[in-house]
Coordinates of C-alpha atoms in Angstrom, one line a residue:
M117 CA 0.0 0.0 0.0
N118 CA 1.1 3.6 -0.6
T119 CA -0.1 7.1 0.1
E120 CA 1.2 8.6 -3.1
K121 CA -1.1 10.6 -5.4
P122 CA -2.9 8.4 -7.9
F123 CA -1.6 10.5 -10.7
E124 CA 2.0 9.5 -10.0
N125 CA 1.1 5.8 -9.8
H126 CA -0.7 5.9 -13.1
Y127 CA 2.0 7.7 -15.0
V128 CA 4.6 5.2 -13.7
L129 CA 2.4 2.3 -14.7
L130 CA 1.8 3.6 -18.2
K131 CA 5.5 3.9 -18.8
R132 CA 6.1 0.3 -17.7
I133 CA 3.5 -1.5 -19.7
P134 CA 3.7 -2.2 -23.4
D135 CA 1.6 0.2 -25.6
L136 CA -0.6 -2.6 -26.8
H137 CA -1.3 -4.2 -23.4
K138 CA -5.0 -4.9 -22.9
K139 CA -5.2 -2.6 -19.9
A140 CA -3.3 0.3 -21.5
E141 CA -6.4 2.0 -22.9
S142 CA -8.2 1.8 -19.5
I143 CA -5.2 3.3 -17.7
R144 CA -5.0 6.2 -20.3
D145 CA -8.7 6.8 -19.9
N146 CA -8.4 7.0 -16.1
I147 CA -5.4 9.4 -16.4
S148 CA -7.5 11.6 -18.7
R149 CA -10.4 11.7 -16.2
M150 CA -8.0 12.6 -13.3
E151 CA -6.4 15.3 -15.4
A152 CA -9.8 16.7 -16.3
G153 CA -10.9 16.6 -12.7
L154 CA -7.8 18.5 -11.6
R155 CA -8.3 21.2 -14.2
G156 CA -11.9 21.6 -13.0
E157 CA -10.9 21.9 -9.3
T158 CA -8.3 24.4 -10.3
R159 CA -10.8 26.6 -12.1
L160 CA -13.2 26.4 -9.1
L161 CA -10.5 27.5 -6.7
Q162 CA -9.5 30.4 -9.1
K163 CA -13.2 31.5 -9.2
L164 CA -13.4 31.4 -5.4
L165 CA -10.7 34.1 -5.2
E166 CA -13.6 36.5 -6.0
L167 CA -15.6 35.4 -2.9
R168 CA -16.3 38.0 -0.3
L169 CA -18.5 37.4 2.7
P170 CA -19.3 39.7 5.7
C171 CA -17.4 37.3 8.0
Q172 CA -14.3 35.4 8.5
F173 CA -14.2 32.3 6.3
K174 CA -11.7 29.6 5.3
I175 CA -11.5 27.6 2.0
Y176 CA -10.0 24.1 2.0
S177 CA -9.4 22.0 -1.1
N178 CA -9.1 18.3 -1.5
V179 CA -10.4 17.6 2.0
R180 CA -9.8 13.9 3.0
L181 CA -11.6 12.8 6.1
Q182 CA -12.2 9.4 7.7
M183 CA -14.5 7.9 10.3
D184 CA -13.6 4.2 10.9
D185 CA -13.9 2.7 7.4
W186 CA -15.9 5.5 5.9
R187 CA -13.7 7.8 3.9
V188 CA -14.6 10.8 1.8
Q189 CA -12.6 13.2 -0.4
I190 CA -14.3 16.6 -0.8
D191 CA -13.2 18.8 -3.6
C192 CA -13.8 22.0 -1.7
L193 CA -15.1 23.0 1.7
I194 CA -15.8 26.5 2.9
L195 CA -16.1 27.2 6.6
T196 CA -18.1 30.3 7.8
D197 CA -19.5 31.3 11.1
R198 CA -23.0 30.3 9.9
C199 CA -22.5 27.1 7.9
C200 CA -20.1 24.7 6.1
I201 CA -20.4 24.8 2.4
V202 CA -19.5 21.7 0.4
L203 CA -18.6 22.1 -3.3
E204 CA -18.1 19.2 -5.6
S205 CA -16.4 20.0 -8.9
K206 CA -17.3 18.2 -12.1
N207 CA -15.5 19.0 -15.4
I208 CA -17.9 17.5 -17.9
Y209 CA -18.6 19.5 -21.0
G210 CA -21.5 19.3 -23.5
D211 CA -25.3 19.2 -22.9
L212 CA -25.9 17.8 -19.5
Y213 CA -29.1 15.9 -18.4
F214 CA -30.2 14.9 -14.9
D215 CA -33.2 12.6 -15.2
A216 CA -35.4 12.8 -12.1
E217 CA -37.3 9.6 -12.8
S218 CA -34.4 7.3 -13.7
E219 CA -31.9 9.2 -11.6
D220 CA -29.5 8.9 -14.5
F221 CA -26.9 11.6 -15.4
Y222 CA -25.6 11.7 -18.9
R223 CA -23.8 14.0 -21.4
Q224 CA -24.8 14.6 -25.0
D225 CA -21.9 15.8 -27.2
E226 CA -22.0 17.8 -30.5
N227 CA -22.6 14.5 -32.4
Q228 CA -25.6 13.6 -30.2
L229 CA -23.6 10.8 -28.6
E230 CA -24.7 10.1 -25.1
T231 CA -22.3 9.2 -22.3
S232 CA -23.5 8.1 -18.9
Y233 CA -21.7 9.1 -15.6
P234 CA -22.3 8.5 -11.9
N235 CA -24.8 11.0 -10.7
P236 CA -22.8 13.7 -8.8
Y237 CA -25.9 14.7 -6.7
Y238 CA -25.6 11.5 -4.7
Q239 CA -21.9 11.9 -4.2
F240 CA -22.7 15.4 -2.9
M241 CA -25.4 14.1 -0.6
K242 CA -23.1 11.4 0.7
H243 CA -20.5 14.0 1.7
L244 CA -23.2 16.0 3.5
R245 CA -24.2 12.9 5.5
F246 CA -20.6 12.2 6.4
L247 CA -20.0 15.8 7.6
K248 CA -23.2 15.8 9.6
E249 CA -22.0 12.7 11.5
W250 CA -18.4 13.9 11.7
L251 CA -19.5 17.2 13.3
R252 CA -22.3 15.8 15.4
I253 CA -20.5 15.5 18.7
D254 CA -18.2 18.6 18.8
F255 CA -20.1 21.0 16.5
P256 CA -23.8 19.9 16.3
E257 CA -24.9 23.5 15.8
I258 CA -23.2 24.1 12.4
K259 CA -25.4 24.0 9.3
L260 CA -24.4 22.1 6.2
T261 CA -25.1 23.2 2.6
G262 CA -23.4 23.3 -0.7
A263 CA -23.6 22.5 -4.4
V264 CA -22.2 20.6 -7.4
V265 CA -20.3 22.9 -9.6
M266 CA -20.0 22.2 -13.4
T267 CA -16.6 23.8 -14.2
P268 CA -16.2 23.5 -18.0
R269 CA -16.2 26.7 -20.0
F270 CA -18.6 25.1 -22.5
C271 CA -21.5 23.2 -20.9
R272 CA -25.2 23.6 -20.7
I273 CA -27.4 22.1 -17.9
R274 CA -30.3 21.1 -20.1
K275 CA -32.4 19.2 -17.6
K276 CA -32.3 18.7 -13.8
P277 CA -34.7 18.3 -10.9
A278 CA -35.5 21.6 -9.1
H279 CA -34.1 20.3 -5.8
Y280 CA -30.7 19.4 -7.3
P281 CA -28.2 22.2 -6.2
I282 CA -26.2 21.9 -9.5
Y283 CA -24.8 25.1 -11.0
K284 CA -22.4 26.4 -13.6
L285 CA -19.1 27.9 -12.4
E286 CA -20.0 31.4 -13.6
S287 CA -22.8 31.6 -11.0
I288 CA -21.3 29.9 -8.0
I289 CA -20.2 33.1 -6.2
E290 CA -23.7 34.4 -6.1
K291 CA -25.0 31.0 -5.1
I292 CA -22.6 30.8 -2.2
I293 CA -23.6 34.3 -1.0
D294 CA -27.3 33.1 -1.1
M295 CA -26.4 30.0 0.9
Y296 CA -24.6 32.0 3.5
S297 CA -27.5 34.6 3.7
G298 CA -30.0 31.8 4.2
Y299 CA -28.8 31.5 7.8
P300 CA -29.6 34.9 9.4
S301 CA -27.2 34.8 12.4
P302 CA -23.8 33.4 13.3
L303 CA -23.8 29.9 14.9
L304 CA -20.1 29.7 15.7
S305 CA -18.2 32.0 18.0
E306 CA -14.7 33.1 17.0
T307 CA -13.3 30.6 19.4
K308 CA -15.4 27.7 18.0
F309 CA -14.7 28.8 14.4
H310 CA -10.9 28.5 15.2
A311 CA -11.4 25.2 16.9
L312 CA -13.3 23.8 13.9
D313 CA -10.7 25.2 11.5
Q314 CA -8.0 23.4 13.4
M315 CA -10.0 20.2 13.6
I316 CA -10.5 20.1 9.8
I317 CA -6.7 20.7 9.3
K318 CA -5.6 18.1 11.8
K319 CA -8.0 15.4 10.9
Q320 CA -6.9 15.3 7.2
S321 CA -6.3 11.7 6.4
S322 CA -3.7 10.3 4.0
F323 CA -5.6 7.7 2.0
T324 CA -3.7 4.5 1.0
F325 CA -4.0 3.1 -2.5
P326 CA -3.3 -0.6 -3.5
P327 CA -0.4 -1.2 -5.8
L328 CA -1.7 -0.7 -9.3
C329 CA -0.9 -4.1 -10.6
E330 CA -3.4 -5.4 -8.0
F331 CA -5.9 -2.7 -8.8
Y332 CA -5.9 -3.3 -12.5
Q333 CA -5.2 -7.1 -12.2
I334 CA -2.0 -6.9 -14.2
A335 CA 0.5 -9.6 -13.8
P336 CA 3.9 -8.2 -12.6
K337 CA 5.6 -10.1 -15.4
D338 CA 3.8 -7.9 -17.9
L339 CA 5.7 -4.9 -16.7
I340 CA 8.8 -3.7 -18.5
P341 CA 11.6 -4.3 -16.0
G342 CA 14.9 -2.6 -15.6
V343 CA 16.4 0.6 -14.2
E344 CA 15.2 3.7 -15.9
C345 CA 17.7 6.1 -17.3
P346 CA 17.1 9.5 -15.7
H347 CA 18.5 11.2 -18.8
C348 CA 16.8 9.5 -21.8
G349 CA 14.1 7.4 -20.1
L350 CA 15.3 4.0 -21.4
F351 CA 14.6 1.0 -19.3
G352 CA 17.6 -1.3 -18.9
M353 CA 20.6 0.5 -17.6
I354 CA 23.6 -1.7 -17.1
R355 CA 25.2 -2.1 -13.7
F356 CA 28.9 -1.4 -13.4
P357 CA 31.0 -1.0 -10.2
R358 CA 29.4 1.9 -8.3
T359 CA 27.3 3.2 -11.1
W360 CA 24.7 2.5 -13.8
T361 CA 25.4 3.2 -17.5
C362 CA 22.7 3.7 -20.1
P363 CA 23.4 1.7 -23.3
N364 CA 21.4 4.3 -25.3
C365 CA 22.7 7.7 -24.3
K366 CA 25.9 6.4 -22.5
K367 CA 25.3 8.6 -19.5
N368 CA 25.9 7.4 -15.9
S369 CA 23.9 7.5 -12.7
M370 CA 24.9 6.2 -9.3
Y371 CA 21.4 6.2 -7.8
A372 CA 19.1 5.4 -10.7
H373 CA 17.9 2.2 -9.0
V374 CA 16.3 4.3 -6.2
K375 CA 13.5 5.4 -8.4
T376 CA 13.1 2.0 -9.9
I377 CA 12.5 0.5 -6.4
H378 CA 10.0 3.3 -5.7
D379 CA 8.2 2.3 -8.9
Y380 CA 8.2 -1.3 -7.7
F381 CA 6.5 -0.3 -4.4
L382 CA 3.9 1.7 -6.3
L383 CA 3.1 -0.9 -8.8
I384 CA 3.7 -4.4 -7.5
K385 CA 3.9 -4.6 -3.7
N386 CA 5.2 -2.7 -0.7
Y387 CA 8.1 -5.0 0.0
I388 CA 10.9 -6.5 -2.0
S389 CA 13.4 -9.3 -1.5
N390 CA 17.0 -9.5 -2.7
R391 CA 16.0 -11.9 -5.5
E392 CA 13.1 -9.7 -6.6
F393 CA 15.4 -6.7 -6.6
R394 CA 17.9 -8.4 -8.8
E395 CA 15.3 -9.6 -11.2
F396 CA 13.5 -6.2 -11.5
C397 CA 16.7 -4.1 -11.7
G398 CA 18.9 -6.4 -13.6
V399 CA 21.6 -7.0 -11.0
D400 CA 23.6 -10.3 -11.2
S401 CA 25.3 -10.4 -7.8
I402 CA 23.4 -11.2 -4.7
Y403 CA 26.1 -9.4 -2.7
T404 CA 25.9 -6.3 -4.8
A405 CA 22.1 -6.3 -4.5
S406 CA 22.4 -6.7 -0.7
R407 CA 24.7 -3.7 -0.4
M408 CA 22.5 -1.5 -2.5
L409 CA 19.4 -2.4 -0.6
K410 CA 21.0 -1.7 2.8
K411 CA 22.1 1.8 1.6
M412 CA 18.6 2.8 0.5
N413 CA 17.1 3.8 3.8
L414 CA 14.5 1.0 3.7
Q415 CA 13.0 -1.0 6.6
S416 CA 14.4 -4.5 6.7
N417 CA 12.2 -7.4 8.0
R418 CA 12.9 -11.0 8.4
G419 CA 10.5 -13.6 7.1
G420 CA 11.7 -17.1 7.8
A421 CA 15.0 -17.5 6.0
W422 CA 14.4 -14.4 3.9
T423 CA 15.0 -10.7 4.4
Y424 CA 12.4 -8.3 2.9
Y425 CA 12.8 -4.5 2.4
S426 CA 10.0 -2.0 2.5
P427 CA 9.6 1.8 2.7
K428 CA 10.0 3.2 6.2
K429 CA 6.7 4.3 7.7
D430 CA 6.2 8.0 8.5
R431 CA 6.5 8.7 12.2

């Protein structure tokens, strides 16, 4: 398991699988979706720079919270003295339809092609339910509200139920002001506002993600092995005494294997043996591999007759 950003994991995986691998297209599609989501969240945060309220307020992005096994990731949270405002960003262009009867959400593009997506209204409602429970003991008085924000420059909300708080980015500042004004008096004192602010910051949770070979059900043997050249990107640097040499660009690197082992932990599993290190990096000598592993600031663990190495846990 690792706590890296999914972006990094996917880019690493895409570099290490053949272009024609059966899972390559799915990985590229997921990267495109994550990139689109990040662009939408960035546009939302830029728009929120215009926000002015007659009170102190705080804006948090990418809020990760957890209660037992229930975890949520909220794109944007605004704390005021009257309410908490949840904003979910969706970067989906085209003509957008929210069907009240079927509860479906789909996009129609310029060619009249329809693409279905998970209904963001229910993700938004889930986050409200989470926050209501998360705040219940310490801050039961705070009110919760919010909206789903469609962030593309070119989109039209063609159909939606009246009770769905789903708006285009260009109107969100006015909608936030309306939400705030809907609660006529402050509910949090300055002391309690500061306490809740600190609670949100301190309770941020680092989510763990499974190695991507496990997630995509890719056999580790399908990956392209070898140490990656930091200069030209070739996999398969050759080990010489105290350095790696690239057969393509002829440049050297003493520590190129460090990133390769980082890739291994992201993609395959969070521990590695001497034999696995030699196979993945292309090191012949068991003694050379042992010296290299011991110098990498890894945690060593004994498992029967074998020693395994894993990333050190954050203290």
